[in-house]
Amino acid sequence: MSITVINPATGASCDTVKAVSPEELNAVVERAARAFIGWKTDLAARRSALLACAEKMRANVHMLARLVTQEQGKPLPKAEREVMGAARWFEYTAGLEIPVEVIHDDAAIRAEVHRKPFGVVGAITPWNYPVMIAAWKIAPALLAGNTVVLKPSPFTPLATIALGDLLKPLLPEDVLTVVPGGDDIGVALTAHAAIRKISFTGSTAAGQSIARTTAGQLKRLTLELGGNDAAIVLPDANIDAITEKLFWAAFDNSGQICAAVKRVYVHESQHDRLVEALAARLDAAIVGDGLEQGVELGPLTNKPQFERVVALVEDARARGGEIVAGGSKIDGPGYFFRPTLVTGLADDARLVAEEQFGPALPVLSYRDEDEVIARANDTNFGLSGSVWGTPERAAEIGEHLQCGTLWINQHMTILPHAPLAGTKLSGVGVENGPWGLAAYSEIRTVNIAH
Ligand code: NAD
């Protein structure tokens, strides 16, 4: 079967790739299992290999970034930042320790805690940051001593295939294999008996499906899933100072970020000012083909996502929401939607209650702190959240938010050494930092009698 890759800025095909068959996938996993035997033995060699990979990625940033923009839509400078960020993740991970901890040592026994890799790790990525999210999985899995079989999204396989081709000569054969394919290949990968660890980033529905598929084998899972992040703007927030930051926190990558701001709750005393300032910023946003210079926001990445955003905004309109900026698709080819701001919605409107994953933001007014905390937490998601205002007061309120990451006067600062973990239906397990690395190994206790 072949996959046609669409450039979302034009709606036209930009390439076709051959999907692997289930039989080919089996053969890839078998080879990866054999490669594991040698790969797991030499940590120093793995560190050097990761550093060489980072260098290669940096040297090929323009080629990789162009592919990302063509298949995913983000502006080229942002795609370059994605690739450079991915290289940074490789470099950071290369420097992490895999310690042996001595937990007991006396005349009778010495007990140590070791970390053992799983073997073949199955990695599955979404379409919003194809290179970055692949790096978050490949680098720690490899450093821990595993081999990796990675399946990219069928919407954005090109940059990931190119990445695999670039890194191949720097790694022993079959240590890293990219397997293009649809959701069915994702299911086959997660069901494969030789794979004991799955690292997945994508929708909550697919994460739940993976949990069901793998339950019988009790596979170890890292699931980074959806979010519906709330940003709470306090009465003492400086609207002029935060408007630009809030704009990017909600609309970067055209809102297609798990940890983007997806709902803004602003105190009633500041509501009109914030709405006016944000609407002006949205109206001024430069939307277009990411390959053109100066473009700030690209298209939605694919047709289903575009249609979903159209439907959510239509629903908001039907529910009596006021569209204060945007609100419509942009005529012409490609999946372009104007950055949109909606006010006056009830909390159960779809645009508020569901993850929109697109450039349409609801702004909601609140009166008191207990009320806003309850409304922000009234969701099955729990990825991240932010509070904007005097830092001390903002931190006090943030303390009550149910989420894996809390930001104060910012949103979406993601660092290689900061763990990223969703609570509730936003995920299982952790990525990044030593916590993320630990998820690619199992503990073995070694207890020695003297
Ligand atoms: P998706 O779940 O549709 O697809 C993600 C990947 O999983 C694709 O490669 C797909 O082919 C594969 N897949 C789909 N169903 C599967 C199944 N049953 N078994 C195995 N594999 C399967 O998600 P998407 O539309 O590509 O990405 C958007 C979603 O990802 C959003 O919900 C977003 O919030 C989430 N996301 C989360 C994070 C995070 O770190 N928490 C980061 C980025 C995106």
Coordinates of C-alpha atoms in Angstrom, one line a residue, residues 149-355:
V149 CA 11.1 0.6 15.5
L150 CA 9.4 4.0 14.9
K151 CA 6.1 4.5 13.0
P152 CA 5.4 8.1 12.0
S153 CA 1.9 9.5 11.3
P154 CA 0.7 8.7 7.8
F155 CA 0.1 12.4 7.4
T156 CA 3.7 13.3 8.0
P157 CA 6.1 10.5 7.2
L158 CA 8.6 12.3 5.0
A159 CA 10.8 14.1 7.4
T160 CA 10.9 11.1 9.7
I161 CA 11.9 8.8 6.9
A162 CA 14.6 11.3 5.9
L163 CA 15.7 11.4 9.5
G164 CA 16.0 7.6 9.7
D165 CA 18.0 7.6 6.4
L166 CA 20.4 10.3 7.8
L167 CA 21.0 8.4 11.1
K168 CA 21.3 4.9 9.7
P169 CA 25.0 5.1 8.8
L170 CA 25.8 6.4 12.3
L171 CA 24.2 3.4 14.1
P172 CA 24.7 -0.3 13.8
E173 CA 22.4 -2.0 11.4
D174 CA 18.7 -2.4 12.5
V175 CA 19.2 -0.3 15.7
L176 CA 16.7 2.3 14.4
T177 CA 14.1 1.6 11.7
V178 CA 11.4 3.9 10.5
V179 CA 8.3 2.0 9.3
P180 CA 5.8 4.2 7.4
G181 CA 2.2 3.0 7.7
G182 CA -1.3 3.8 8.7
D183 CA -3.1 3.2 12.0
D184 CA -3.2 -0.5 11.2
I185 CA 0.6 -0.7 11.3
G186 CA 0.5 1.1 14.7
V187 CA -1.8 -1.6 16.0
A188 CA 0.4 -4.3 14.6
L189 CA 3.5 -2.7 16.2
T190 CA 1.8 -2.4 19.6
A191 CA 0.5 -6.0 19.4
H192 CA 3.9 -7.5 18.4
A193 CA 4.9 -10.1 21.1
A194 CA 8.7 -9.2 20.8
I195 CA 8.1 -5.6 21.8
R196 CA 7.8 -5.0 25.5
K197 CA 7.7 -1.2 25.6
I198 CA 5.6 1.2 23.6
S199 CA 6.2 4.9 23.6
F200 CA 3.2 6.7 22.0
T201 CA 2.3 10.4 21.4
G202 CA -1.1 11.1 20.0
S203 CA -4.8 11.2 20.7
T204 CA -6.4 10.0 23.9
A205 CA -8.6 7.6 21.9
A206 CA -5.6 5.9 20.3
G207 CA -3.8 5.8 23.6
Q208 CA -6.8 4.0 25.2
S209 CA -6.9 1.6 22.2
I210 CA -3.1 0.9 22.7
A211 CA -3.7 0.2 26.4
R212 CA -6.4 -2.4 25.4
T213 CA -4.2 -4.0 22.7
T214 CA -1.3 -4.4 25.0
A215 CA -3.1 -5.3 28.2
G216 CA -2.8 -9.1 27.7
Q217 CA 1.0 -8.8 27.4
L218 CA 1.3 -6.1 30.2
K219 CA 3.5 -4.1 28.0
R220 CA 5.2 -1.1 29.5
L221 CA 3.6 2.1 28.2
T222 CA 4.5 5.8 27.9
L223 CA 1.4 7.6 26.5
E224 CA 1.5 11.3 25.9
L225 CA -2.0 12.1 24.9
G226 CA -4.3 15.1 24.4
G227 CA -4.9 18.2 26.4
N228 CA -7.4 21.0 27.0
D229 CA -5.1 23.4 28.8
A230 CA -6.6 26.3 30.7
A231 CA -4.9 29.7 31.1
I232 CA -6.3 31.7 34.0
V233 CA -5.8 35.5 33.8
L234 CA -6.0 37.2 37.3
P235 CA -7.5 40.6 38.0
D236 CA -3.9 42.0 38.5
A237 CA -2.4 40.6 35.3
N238 CA -0.8 43.1 33.0
I239 CA -2.8 42.7 29.8
D240 CA -0.4 44.6 27.6
A241 CA 2.5 42.5 28.8
I242 CA 0.8 39.1 28.3
T243 CA -1.1 39.5 25.1
E244 CA 1.7 38.5 22.8
K245 CA 2.7 35.6 25.0
L246 CA -0.9 34.3 25.2
F247 CA -1.3 34.7 21.4
W248 CA 1.7 32.4 20.7
A249 CA 0.8 30.0 23.6
A250 CA -2.6 29.4 21.9
F251 CA -1.9 29.8 18.2
D252 CA 1.7 28.6 17.6
N253 CA 1.7 25.8 15.1
S254 CA -1.9 26.9 14.3
G255 CA -2.9 25.7 17.7
Q256 CA -1.9 22.1 16.9
I257 CA 0.1 21.5 20.1
C258 CA -0.9 19.1 22.9
A259 CA 0.1 21.7 25.5
A260 CA -1.2 24.8 23.8
V261 CA -3.6 27.1 25.6
K262 CA -7.0 25.8 24.6
R263 CA -9.3 27.8 27.0
V264 CA -8.7 31.3 28.5
Y265 CA -10.5 32.2 31.7
V266 CA -10.1 35.9 32.4
H267 CA -11.4 37.8 35.4
E268 CA -14.5 39.8 34.5
S269 CA -12.8 43.1 35.3
Q270 CA -10.2 42.4 32.6
H271 CA -12.3 40.5 30.1
D272 CA -13.1 43.2 27.5
R273 CA -9.5 44.6 27.6
L274 CA -8.0 41.2 27.0
V275 CA -10.5 40.3 24.3
E276 CA -9.8 43.5 22.5
A277 CA -6.0 43.1 22.7
L278 CA -6.1 39.5 21.6
A279 CA -8.5 40.1 18.7
A280 CA -6.3 42.9 17.4
R281 CA -3.3 40.5 17.5
L282 CA -5.2 37.8 15.7
D283 CA -6.4 40.2 13.0
A284 CA -2.8 41.2 12.4
A285 CA -1.5 37.6 12.2
I286 CA 0.1 36.7 8.9
V287 CA -1.3 33.3 7.8
G288 CA 0.0 31.6 4.7
D289 CA 2.2 28.9 3.1
G290 CA 5.0 28.2 5.6
L291 CA 7.5 28.3 2.7
E292 CA 6.8 32.0 2.2
Q293 CA 8.9 34.5 4.2
G294 CA 7.3 36.3 7.1
V295 CA 4.4 33.9 7.6
E296 CA 3.5 33.4 11.2
L297 CA 0.8 30.7 11.0
G298 CA 0.5 28.0 8.5
P299 CA -2.5 25.9 7.5
L300 CA -4.1 23.1 9.5
T301 CA -2.0 20.0 8.8
N302 CA -4.7 17.8 7.3
K303 CA -8.3 17.7 6.0
P304 CA -9.9 15.8 9.0
Q305 CA -8.3 18.3 11.4
F306 CA -9.4 21.3 9.3
E307 CA -13.0 19.9 9.1
R308 CA -13.0 19.4 12.8
V309 CA -12.0 23.0 13.5
V310 CA -14.7 24.2 11.0
A311 CA -17.3 22.1 12.9
L312 CA -16.3 23.3 16.3
V313 CA -16.4 27.0 15.3
E314 CA -19.8 26.4 13.6
D315 CA -21.1 24.8 16.8
A316 CA -19.8 27.7 18.8
R317 CA -21.6 30.1 16.6
A318 CA -24.8 28.0 16.9
R319 CA -24.4 28.0 20.6
G320 CA -24.5 31.8 20.7
G321 CA -20.8 32.5 20.9
E322 CA -19.6 35.8 19.6
I323 CA -16.9 35.5 17.0
V324 CA -14.6 38.5 17.8
A325 CA -11.9 37.6 15.4
G326 CA -11.6 35.2 12.4
G327 CA -14.3 32.6 12.3
S328 CA -14.0 31.4 8.7
K329 CA -11.8 29.4 6.4
I330 CA -9.6 31.3 4.0
D331 CA -10.7 30.9 0.4
G332 CA -8.4 29.2 -2.0
P333 CA -6.4 25.9 -1.9
G334 CA -5.1 24.4 1.3
Y335 CA -6.5 24.0 4.8
F336 CA -6.3 27.6 6.0
F337 CA -8.5 28.8 8.8
R338 CA -8.4 32.4 10.2
P339 CA -7.1 32.6 13.7
T340 CA -10.4 32.8 15.7
L341 CA -11.5 34.2 19.0
V342 CA -14.9 33.3 20.5
T343 CA -16.5 34.8 23.6
G344 CA -19.7 34.2 25.5
L345 CA -19.7 30.4 25.3
A346 CA -21.0 28.1 28.0
D347 CA -18.5 25.6 29.5
D348 CA -20.2 22.7 27.8
A349 CA -19.9 24.2 24.3
R350 CA -17.7 21.8 22.2
L351 CA -15.0 24.4 21.6
V352 CA -14.5 24.7 25.4
A353 CA -15.1 21.1 26.5
E354 CA -13.2 19.3 23.7
E355 CA -9.6 19.6 22.5

